[in-house]
XYZ file of C-alpha atoms in Angstrom:
731
model
C 55.674 109.992 80.261
C 57.128 108.230 77.423
C 61.045 108.598 76.598
C 59.939 111.256 73.937
C 57.316 113.687 72.431
C 57.476 112.464 68.570
C 56.895 114.694 66.576
C 59.606 117.316 68.406
C 58.227 120.651 67.007
C 60.756 123.259 65.860
C 60.725 125.192 69.509
C 61.270 122.199 71.717
C 62.260 122.366 75.404
C 64.367 119.105 75.544
C 64.938 117.259 79.090
C 67.610 114.754 79.398
C 66.895 113.391 82.851
C 66.661 110.138 84.458
C 63.763 110.988 86.152
C 60.208 112.112 85.146
C 59.414 114.081 88.414
C 57.267 117.542 87.522
C 57.472 117.364 83.561
C 53.751 117.236 83.321
C 53.493 120.354 84.863
C 56.445 121.564 83.247
C 54.922 120.663 80.009
C 51.591 122.582 80.684
C 53.136 125.499 81.370
C 55.654 125.499 78.175
C 52.282 124.769 76.076
C 51.150 128.234 77.287
C 54.189 130.018 75.643
C 53.550 127.894 72.267
C 56.782 125.382 73.656
C 56.710 122.068 73.471
C 58.951 119.487 75.540
C 60.516 116.385 74.668
C 61.847 113.645 77.199
C 64.743 111.188 76.667
C 66.542 109.094 79.594
C 69.772 108.243 77.408
C 72.578 110.570 75.977
C 72.695 109.062 72.550
C 69.160 109.823 72.142
C 69.211 113.497 73.074
C 72.044 114.236 70.547
C 69.861 112.398 67.898
C 66.998 114.948 68.440
C 69.412 117.615 68.751
C 71.034 116.771 65.214
C 67.269 117.020 63.864
C 67.565 120.761 63.987
C 64.155 121.249 65.981
C 65.489 121.429 69.622
C 65.639 125.161 71.098
C 66.802 124.446 74.365
C 68.241 121.291 76.698
C 67.704 120.631 80.208
C 70.290 118.312 81.120
C 70.550 116.611 84.711
C 73.639 116.315 86.041
C 73.420 112.938 87.705
C 72.354 111.605 84.816
C 75.510 109.908 84.290
C 77.884 111.048 86.310
C 80.955 112.885 84.982
C 80.058 111.816 81.365
C 77.053 114.392 81.581
C 79.360 117.391 81.298
C 80.896 115.801 78.002
C 77.594 115.559 76.402
C 76.875 119.094 77.653
C 79.768 120.136 75.661
C 78.797 118.457 72.768
C 75.234 119.857 72.736
C 76.497 123.309 73.488
C 78.966 123.512 71.227
C 78.553 121.282 67.955
C 75.048 121.892 68.304
C 74.914 125.192 69.535
C 72.203 124.817 72.052
C 71.784 126.621 75.076
C 71.937 124.001 77.902
C 70.933 124.259 81.297
C 72.418 121.962 83.711
C 69.497 120.603 86.343
C 71.549 119.877 90.143
C 70.296 120.161 93.572
C 73.460 121.792 95.428
C 76.157 121.948 92.790
C 79.813 123.056 94.334
C 81.902 125.597 93.024
C 83.998 123.636 91.380
C 81.488 121.700 89.539
C 80.150 125.225 88.531
C 83.090 126.006 87.059
C 83.547 122.664 85.430
C 79.951 123.368 83.816
C 80.797 126.557 82.584
C 83.878 125.295 80.934
C 82.022 122.692 78.933
C 79.346 125.329 77.617
C 76.950 125.045 80.316
C 74.508 128.250 80.122
C 73.492 128.143 83.677
C 71.686 126.476 86.237
C 68.560 125.383 87.452
C 68.252 123.488 90.605
C 66.251 120.484 91.631
C 63.797 119.843 92.720
C 62.741 122.822 90.329
C 59.390 125.549 90.942
C 57.549 125.143 87.516
C 57.032 128.605 87.465
C 61.089 128.902 88.123
C 62.625 126.704 85.851
C 59.693 128.398 82.562
C 61.129 132.053 83.862
C 64.773 130.484 83.534
C 64.064 128.836 80.080
C 62.034 132.432 78.608
C 64.684 134.389 79.435
C 67.422 132.249 78.078
C 65.394 132.073 74.875
C 64.568 135.772 74.970
C 68.477 136.594 75.328
C 69.323 134.333 72.109
C 66.789 135.239 69.882
C 65.444 131.749 69.876
C 61.877 131.884 68.419
C 60.496 129.925 65.667
C 58.394 132.220 62.786
C 55.599 129.889 64.043
C 55.737 131.236 67.401
C 53.191 133.324 69.031
C 52.996 136.940 69.290
C 53.291 135.949 73.203
C 56.648 134.762 72.695
C 58.119 137.833 70.874
C 60.469 139.604 72.871
C 58.894 143.045 73.316
C 55.776 141.100 74.552
C 58.006 139.392 76.764
C 59.711 142.399 78.225
C 56.336 144.512 78.384
C 55.401 141.643 81.057
C 58.882 141.797 82.814
C 57.573 143.256 86.108
C 55.053 140.229 86.414
C 57.930 137.648 85.713
C 60.055 139.400 88.477
C 57.386 139.248 90.823
C 56.955 135.233 90.159
C 60.406 134.427 90.527
C 61.641 132.471 93.403
C 65.109 133.916 92.397
C 66.593 137.658 93.310
C 66.224 139.623 90.393
C 67.033 142.652 88.987
C 66.325 144.654 86.300
C 69.733 147.120 85.553
C 69.552 150.128 83.421
C 73.301 149.992 81.643
C 73.231 153.438 80.760
C 73.639 154.492 84.582
C 73.971 151.126 86.082
C 70.624 151.183 88.486
C 68.333 148.942 89.380
C 64.966 150.241 87.418
C 62.810 147.455 89.099
C 63.514 144.460 91.462
C 61.778 141.615 93.493
C 60.713 140.966 96.620
C 63.633 138.357 96.910
C 66.047 141.036 95.753
C 64.863 143.375 98.227
C 65.036 140.848 101.042
C 68.748 139.852 99.777
C 69.905 143.532 100.315
C 67.668 144.700 102.969
C 66.635 147.394 100.683
C 63.341 148.604 99.380
C 62.981 148.830 95.575
C 62.909 152.588 95.625
C 66.249 152.761 97.744
C 67.653 150.002 95.262
C 66.580 152.399 92.286
C 68.861 154.570 94.218
C 72.078 152.791 94.020
C 74.733 152.027 91.544
C 75.088 148.272 91.044
C 78.502 148.837 92.308
C 77.341 150.748 95.652
C 75.583 147.318 96.737
C 79.146 146.109 96.817
C 81.465 146.212 99.037
C 84.556 148.376 97.893
C 86.660 145.238 97.399
C 86.067 141.931 95.697
C 87.281 138.561 97.268
C 90.059 139.168 94.560
C 91.153 142.836 95.982
C 89.956 144.062 92.532
C 87.805 147.507 93.290
C 83.987 146.705 92.925
C 83.353 149.408 90.245
C 85.931 148.041 87.888
C 84.264 144.476 88.376
C 81.045 145.450 87.446
C 81.801 147.599 84.037
C 84.069 144.398 82.982
C 80.955 141.998 83.762
C 78.906 144.239 82.136
C 81.101 144.548 78.819
C 81.918 140.980 78.689
C 77.985 140.230 78.820
C 77.256 143.191 76.219
C 80.321 141.639 73.667
C 78.169 138.272 74.005
C 79.347 135.995 76.540
C 77.178 134.188 78.342
C 78.017 132.745 81.761
C 77.700 133.152 85.625
C 79.734 135.265 86.925
C 80.762 135.222 91.390
C 80.334 138.666 92.752
C 80.234 139.785 96.001
C 77.188 142.484 97.551
C 76.833 143.708 100.990
C 73.934 143.817 103.013
C 72.181 147.000 104.450
C 73.336 146.220 107.538
C 77.182 145.465 106.315
C 76.851 141.728 106.047
C 78.987 140.113 103.106
C 76.524 138.576 100.393
C 78.524 135.893 97.805
C 76.605 135.346 94.792
C 76.537 133.950 91.447
C 74.901 136.444 88.944
C 73.864 136.005 85.439
C 73.183 138.589 83.135
C 70.907 139.215 80.252
C 71.128 141.857 77.893
C 67.334 142.952 76.913
C 66.586 146.192 74.588
C 63.050 148.269 74.926
C 62.725 151.085 73.026
C 66.271 151.183 72.442
C 67.273 151.390 75.987
C 69.851 148.474 76.757
C 68.644 146.827 79.779
C 70.123 143.785 81.732
C 68.274 141.183 83.636
C 70.217 140.190 86.958
C 69.453 136.535 88.357
C 71.052 136.530 91.406
C 71.929 133.347 94.008
C 72.808 133.581 97.183
C 75.577 131.115 97.461
C 76.981 132.820 101.139
C 76.041 129.717 103.079
C 77.536 127.314 100.812
C 80.727 129.388 100.536
C 80.431 129.752 104.447
C 80.086 125.618 104.908
C 83.023 124.773 102.133
C 85.010 127.214 104.267
C 84.343 125.469 107.569
C 84.563 122.110 106.018
C 88.223 122.840 104.863
C 88.616 124.567 108.019
C 87.546 121.761 110.251
C 90.001 119.309 107.956
C 92.944 121.669 108.933
C 92.197 121.730 112.287
C 91.921 117.664 112.407
C 95.361 117.585 110.840
C 96.466 119.944 113.680
C 95.327 117.907 116.355
C 96.707 114.688 114.734
C 100.118 116.118 114.169
C 100.024 117.453 117.927
C 99.903 120.796 117.623
C 99.754 122.890 120.794
C 96.354 123.375 122.398
C 96.618 127.049 122.173
C 97.202 127.387 118.957
C 94.219 124.723 117.813
C 91.968 126.380 119.808
C 92.792 129.774 118.735
C 92.701 128.635 115.041
C 89.127 126.972 115.994
C 87.721 129.897 117.311
C 88.574 132.239 114.575
C 87.482 129.519 111.684
C 83.865 130.004 113.781
C 83.645 133.587 113.869
C 84.238 133.916 109.962
C 80.939 132.175 109.779
C 79.043 135.380 110.879
C 80.765 139.341 110.466
C 79.153 139.854 114.307
C 80.539 136.688 115.736
C 83.153 136.514 118.746
C 83.903 133.362 120.578
C 85.526 132.241 123.337
C 86.515 128.429 125.031
C 87.055 127.838 128.590
C 88.881 125.338 130.119
C 87.720 123.018 133.175
C 90.270 122.862 135.843
C 90.892 118.813 136.571
C 89.191 119.516 139.882
C 86.120 120.421 138.445
C 85.384 123.687 140.022
C 86.785 126.365 138.183
C 87.186 127.697 134.247
C 90.169 128.751 133.082
C 90.658 131.083 129.887
C 91.702 128.623 126.865
C 91.240 130.922 123.708
C 89.274 134.163 122.794
C 91.483 136.083 120.319
C 88.168 138.410 119.667
C 87.340 139.166 123.231
C 88.949 142.247 125.450
C 91.731 140.382 127.438
C 90.521 142.476 130.282
C 87.197 140.677 130.463
C 89.094 136.881 129.841
C 91.128 137.868 133.106
C 88.094 138.811 135.092
C 86.326 135.587 134.675
C 89.264 133.196 134.386
C 89.379 131.333 137.705
C 85.616 131.919 138.741
C 83.958 128.809 140.089
C 81.431 126.994 137.745
C 77.768 126.805 139.101
C 73.991 127.234 138.759
C 73.854 131.162 138.514
C 77.494 131.704 136.627
C 76.735 133.104 133.521
C 76.325 131.294 130.218
C 79.869 129.582 130.523
C 79.930 128.454 134.020
C 76.295 127.668 134.089
C 76.611 125.647 130.990
C 79.386 123.520 132.467
C 77.689 123.004 135.942
C 74.571 121.519 134.420
C 76.454 119.636 131.966
C 73.795 121.003 128.737
C 73.761 124.081 126.682
C 72.708 127.200 127.565
C 71.300 129.780 125.502
C 71.140 133.653 127.011
C 69.895 136.040 124.147
C 69.708 139.238 125.891
C 72.233 138.829 128.912
C 70.739 142.490 130.207
C 67.268 140.515 131.316
C 68.668 137.072 132.107
C 68.902 135.872 135.557
C 72.120 133.486 135.012
C 73.986 137.211 134.365
C 72.765 138.915 137.076
C 75.971 138.926 139.010
C 77.750 139.709 135.855
C 75.971 141.954 134.189
C 77.975 145.377 134.591
C 81.396 142.934 133.355
C 79.507 142.254 130.142
C 77.936 145.528 129.571
C 81.465 147.235 130.215
C 82.603 145.462 127.052
C 79.432 145.587 124.982
C 78.583 141.927 124.848
C 74.632 141.362 124.992
C 73.955 137.648 123.832
C 75.826 134.712 124.717
C 75.351 131.179 123.845
C 77.019 128.323 125.563
C 77.968 124.411 125.329
C 79.378 122.676 127.650
C 82.765 120.412 126.238
C 81.893 116.630 127.129
C 84.251 113.731 127.447
C 81.639 111.776 128.131
C 78.239 111.919 129.952
C 80.303 112.318 133.105
C 83.100 114.236 132.455
C 83.179 118.312 131.506
C 86.358 119.589 129.847
C 85.340 123.176 129.462
C 82.764 125.104 127.156
C 82.395 126.642 123.788
C 80.291 130.108 123.819
C 79.240 132.378 121.002
C 78.883 136.393 122.197
C 77.070 138.781 120.249
C 76.569 142.610 120.560
C 72.960 142.408 120.201
C 70.575 140.876 121.661
C 70.004 137.774 119.313
C 68.477 133.835 119.308
C 70.291 131.427 117.524
C 69.215 129.706 114.605
C 69.013 126.261 113.689
C 72.671 127.107 111.700
C 73.886 128.567 114.859
C 72.799 125.796 116.893
C 74.647 123.594 114.272
C 77.654 125.560 114.388
C 78.237 125.455 117.965
C 77.633 121.818 118.166
C 80.268 121.205 115.415
C 83.080 123.577 117.593
C 82.294 122.085 120.931
C 83.133 118.819 118.959
C 86.202 119.977 117.210
C 87.195 121.743 120.562
C 86.505 118.038 122.503
C 88.986 116.734 120.370
C 91.685 119.046 120.578
C 91.424 119.081 124.491
C 90.858 115.182 125.341
C 94.107 114.684 122.806
C 95.947 117.166 124.706
C 95.055 115.261 127.873
C 95.804 112.146 126.874
C 99.141 113.231 125.325
C 99.692 114.759 129.396
C 99.177 111.415 130.592
C 100.886 109.694 128.637
C 103.825 111.715 128.840
C 103.791 111.354 132.721
C 103.145 107.386 132.115
C 106.342 107.973 129.978
C 108.097 109.712 132.549
C 107.385 107.235 135.093
C 107.952 104.128 132.782
C 111.733 106.147 132.308
C 112.653 106.478 135.755
C 111.434 102.971 136.253
C 113.939 101.977 133.553
C 116.211 104.115 135.132
C 115.887 102.943 138.462
C 115.869 98.841 136.434
C 119.065 99.734 134.595
C 120.955 100.985 137.908
C 120.019 97.812 139.240
C 120.865 95.661 136.337
C 124.202 98.012 135.983
C 124.763 96.933 139.850
C 123.919 92.794 138.712
C 126.231 92.947 135.477
C 129.164 94.494 137.779
C 128.580 91.578 140.526
C 128.022 89.231 137.364
C 131.343 90.768 136.059
C 133.356 89.984 138.956
C 131.772 86.651 139.107
C 132.605 85.836 135.576
C 136.173 87.172 136.785
C 136.341 84.499 139.550
C 134.573 81.791 137.110
C 137.213 82.743 134.668
C 140.221 82.105 136.804
C 139.010 78.785 138.027
C 138.527 77.704 134.759
C 142.150 78.596 133.836
C 143.170 76.697 136.813
C 140.679 73.766 135.665
C 141.986 73.992 132.339
C 145.407 73.867 133.500
C 144.425 71.123 135.478
C 142.434 68.993 132.889
C 145.538 69.404 130.421
C 147.747 68.009 132.891
C 145.279 65.126 133.123
C 144.857 64.658 129.483
C 148.738 65.004 129.129
C 148.852 62.139 131.442
C 146.232 60.342 130.186
C 147.608 60.482 126.633
C 151.086 59.411 128.007
C 149.562 56.402 129.893
C 147.601 55.294 126.777
C 150.423 56.287 124.441
C 152.816 53.827 126.856
C 149.922 51.109 126.734
C 149.468 51.843 122.858
C 153.604 51.533 122.645
C 153.673 48.171 124.677
C 151.111 46.866 122.824
C 152.526 48.466 119.228
C 155.956 46.923 120.460
C 154.138 43.164 121.170
C 152.263 43.698 117.695
C 155.788 44.568 115.831
C 158.068 42.356 118.330
C 156.172 39.115 116.833
C 156.846 39.129 113.096
C 160.044 40.773 113.604
C 160.808 38.123 116.190
C 160.279 35.736 114.360
C 161.768 36.845 111.068
C 165.148 37.407 113.115
C 164.927 34.270 114.158
C 164.463 32.409 110.850
C 167.290 34.864 109.434
C 169.724 33.658 112.268
C 168.455 29.715 111.757
C 168.832 30.695 108.117
C 172.277 32.133 108.412
C 173.470 28.609 110.769
C 172.533 26.697 108.243
C 174.268 28.599 105.120
C 177.731 28.358 107.043
C 176.911 24.716 107.582
C 176.155 24.202 103.743
C 179.327 26.018 103.261
C 181.461 23.463 105.203
C 179.820 20.608 103.574
C 180.400 22.038 100.126
C 184.247 21.881 100.955
C 184.189 18.388 102.708
C 182.071 17.283 99.744
C 178.331 18.053 99.481
C 176.291 15.442 99.398
C 172.919 15.940 96.954
C 170.269 14.874 100.029
C 171.982 18.215 102.246
C 171.439 20.376 99.766
C 167.716 19.270 98.885
C 167.281 19.666 103.033
C 168.762 22.823 102.835
C 166.797 24.575 99.711
C 163.685 22.968 101.544
C 164.279 25.254 104.797
C 165.149 27.820 102.686
C 161.784 27.826 100.893
C 160.180 27.555 104.641
C 162.280 30.581 106.003
C 161.698 32.787 103.089
C 157.819 32.411 103.341
C 158.173 32.884 106.983
C 160.163 36.286 106.577
C 157.682 37.249 103.889
C 154.395 36.343 105.950
C 155.935 38.367 109.061
C 157.354 41.630 106.830
C 154.109 42.295 105.423
C 152.178 42.446 108.605
C 154.850 44.904 109.843
C 154.470 46.733 106.912
C 150.500 46.935 107.318
C 151.015 47.655 110.906
C 153.160 50.986 110.154
C 150.608 51.694 107.426
C 147.855 51.646 109.927
C 149.937 54.210 112.022
C 150.303 56.343 109.068
C 146.009 56.360 108.329
C 145.313 58.855 111.703
C 146.121 61.810 109.659
C 144.070 62.165 106.535
C 145.453 64.770 104.109
C 142.769 66.521 101.878
C 145.522 67.883 99.666
C 146.549 64.275 98.474
C 142.845 63.217 98.278
C 141.459 63.892 94.526
C 137.718 65.140 94.574
C 134.848 64.106 92.118
C 131.640 63.624 91.720
C 130.146 60.105 91.911
C 127.086 58.473 92.574
C 126.667 56.511 95.899
C 124.741 53.758 95.192
C 127.354 52.644 92.225
C 130.617 53.335 94.671
C 129.388 51.582 97.821
C 128.832 48.633 94.915
C 132.081 49.190 93.964
C 133.613 49.210 97.485
C 132.147 46.205 99.002
C 132.689 43.736 96.013
C 136.132 42.817 97.165
C 135.596 43.392 100.701
C 132.639 40.857 100.285
C 134.952 38.297 98.403
C 137.842 38.751 100.954
C 135.723 37.304 103.738
C 136.746 34.160 105.539
C 133.019 33.744 106.829
C 131.423 31.978 104.400
C 127.981 32.716 106.080
C 128.521 36.267 106.466
C 126.012 38.441 104.429
C 126.711 41.817 102.867
C 123.647 43.821 102.116
C 123.373 47.191 100.280
C 120.244 49.330 100.718
C 121.527 52.701 98.810
C 118.985 55.008 97.496
C 119.600 55.694 93.833
C 120.868 58.590 91.712
C 122.203 60.484 95.420
C 125.484 62.236 93.212
C 127.843 63.572 95.552
C 130.382 66.269 95.292
C 133.151 64.628 97.615
C 136.404 62.673 98.107
C 135.315 59.138 97.366
C 139.315 57.928 98.480
C 138.800 59.079 102.406
C 134.993 57.914 102.020
C 136.072 54.381 100.911
C 138.558 54.195 103.368
C 136.059 55.183 106.578
C 133.788 52.648 105.010
C 136.391 49.529 104.883
C 137.386 50.612 108.795
C 133.811 50.276 109.259
C 133.755 46.852 107.727
C 136.971 45.587 109.070
C 135.430 46.618 112.514
C 132.440 44.560 112.345
C 134.092 41.352 110.641
C 136.397 41.695 113.612
C 134.678 42.600 116.439
C 130.875 41.981 115.426
C 131.881 38.498 114.266
C 134.997 37.536 115.894
C 134.232 33.712 117.201
C 130.336 34.000 115.304
C 129.475 31.283 112.532
C 127.790 33.715 110.335
C 125.444 37.165 110.327
C 124.802 39.960 108.008
C 126.509 43.142 107.615
C 124.226 46.261 105.967
C 125.065 49.203 104.110
C 122.487 51.837 103.796
C 122.165 55.189 101.986
C 119.079 57.766 101.403
C 119.062 61.270 101.340
C 118.113 63.799 104.347
C 116.474 67.166 103.255
C 118.421 69.390 99.946
C 121.879 68.861 101.139
C 122.744 65.950 102.976
C 123.335 62.143 103.234
C 122.815 59.825 105.418
C 125.203 56.601 105.620
C 124.776 53.813 107.746
C 126.741 50.392 108.228
C 125.310 47.911 110.660
C 125.662 44.172 111.690
C 123.790 41.786 113.812
C 127.086 40.721 115.436
C 128.199 40.819 119.204
C 127.724 44.529 119.731
C 129.864 47.010 122.393
C 129.473 47.271 125.863
C 128.490 50.327 127.118
C 132.028 51.186 129.053
C 133.484 51.105 125.687
C 131.211 52.815 123.585
C 132.280 56.290 124.774
C 135.902 55.489 123.754
C 135.676 53.982 120.802
C 136.971 56.741 118.368
C 140.247 57.000 120.727
C 143.511 56.389 119.408
C 144.906 53.112 119.941
C 141.830 51.887 121.867
C 141.106 48.213 121.000
C 139.830 45.375 122.911
C 141.807 43.148 120.503
C 145.190 44.398 121.253
C 147.638 41.566 120.462
C 144.928 39.566 117.875
C 144.980 41.550 114.841
C 143.395 45.373 116.026
C 145.869 47.940 116.471
C 142.917 50.506 117.978
C 143.633 52.840 115.225
C 140.575 52.184 112.858
C 137.373 53.871 114.523
C 139.775 57.063 115.034
C 140.992 56.856 111.165
C 137.430 57.021 110.577
C 136.283 59.410 113.045
C 138.725 61.782 111.733
C 138.028 61.073 107.721
C 134.262 61.994 108.386
C 134.603 65.144 110.460
C 137.624 66.253 108.552
C 138.073 66.157 105.074
C 134.382 64.928 104.289
C 133.117 67.565 106.570
C 130.576 65.347 108.196
C 129.566 63.633 111.836
C 129.484 60.039 112.848
C 127.205 58.870 115.393
C 127.141 55.315 117.296
C 123.838 52.773 118.337
C 125.056 49.824 119.966
C 123.832 47.146 122.644
C 126.184 43.590 123.773
C 124.283 40.921 121.580
C 121.951 43.161 119.839
C 124.713 44.405 116.967
C 126.087 47.672 116.121
C 125.226 50.623 113.815
C 127.507 53.857 112.359
C 125.804 56.711 110.957
C 127.106 59.013 108.941
C 126.225 62.579 108.002
C 127.772 63.868 105.171
C 127.350 66.874 102.929
C 126.231 66.034 99.594
C 129.033 68.944 98.586
C 132.164 68.238 100.926
C 133.614 71.584 102.025
C 136.755 72.799 100.136
């Protein structure tokens, strides 16, 4: 079929759908009533045809554009004033309500029967009087009413023709008879409200609700209404009804189309109940409460239904009552503790066989022969039971459905008991797993308690041992302090002797020169009294000049020795902190040191990376490097013709610099490497070494500069001192 059928007639039924299935038959059927058909598969095309004014009614497929179909429905119904019937396979209550709010006149179920669709269209058009002047006489409402019984008989829906005056049906089709369980004659003797339960689901009187609906329809409201009816056997029937007013010979009639949505409501209630049950199971609700909720949920699916859950003992032999809130307590007490077996009613046999057992008539089934009196005493006539399985080999219990009449399960009943059994299995398994977990947890707590006691005992022993170790350590510390004190005193005695020797030489020389010059001065004074000769004066002056040089040299040496003693402690408060570039700082430091070298063949190499900026104390850093430099010159190259001193620097990470001073001199003996930073340790005592230079350097690096210093040396392979310093010194 093409997208549309131009030209569009004045009385045209517009189909808006993505599928053309069934449209050929519908087009032929509508043509018999003088109606045309147009088909489009887009919303904009539908709006365009509606604007032309030839469309009488629209059939809109809900699946055409999802939620956008309701927007299209609203535009067609309210802007263009067209009746719109929504086509859907299984509309939910929520979908129906949203469709009503969008202006939909009703629903046509998919896939539709041609006769049903035509009947819905004719009734809708007849109710609205939407007939063109050129329509054939067969479409006149009067003629439509004359053939009304024929239309009722051919409709697949349940149809009633209601007399508004007495609220009683005057006609009904076979589907309505089946729906109510009453013949047409019986229906004619009942008011519409008498076909309903006394109260509707909202608590209102059914008679008031019926009167209200009729008044609203007669007032021009066109919509689908929910209404609960009652079958002749007392079973409730939830329906959606569509009321269309008709008139014949001044009699006011109502066309009632009833759609049984009981199954849909029950399915929705079951689905919602399942979700709540799963929530209870997930929250760890007690098993009894969960099973009670499950049994009551299943019982709501049928008013005559009674359900029970039996649990199988862990030994796999005896049945225990799980939940049966609607069955007599005495009956459940009687079967509690029974052993399962091949002839133990429905439940015991189902658990024994591990398969469903259907007993439609307890009074005549051999499985119930030993228990017929028990079942009969409580009016139970049918029992269908299904085992609750954990897996193929483990039975947890059974779920049973009882009726007080002989009854065989329908397909829906079998599906319902299968769902109930599955949910019961989830709940029981979860409870068993929780019990096992609780048992494991208890065992674990016992193990933890035992281990805690053992650990507490071990801790007490450890504390006792630690106390003994602490006492031993304290004694050792005292002994060590005493040894250190003795070592320091011994070292101090040795260095005092060395310092005394170092100071004694220049001081002794100075004293000797001063004494000699004192004697010469006294002799000169006598020569002056006796008559000083020029040669004697010149000789005195020459001796005085030589003595003066000796005094200055010896006293200068003494001053340097004293200054080196004062550098043992570095005070950060007296040091100036500033930012400086390391390569430039080293270059400025090395320049005077290299110029003062007395070794013409000794080279100084600088390998400091550029742009390394430090925030530190340049004074102490310069002193440390100078001490290392002088140490290399004095100890590394003493007695050697020449060599190389290399000063290198590089960044390590983002906040540290590595600065090293290395030489290729004599190296340091292994037995001396552990003492080079000790105060007053020197191998050149009396030969220009005070034993304080490296100790002072160590104090500077680890103190004011906030770093550390490492030594790498081997005899004959040179020495390397490496300083690891932060780019930003501590404050």
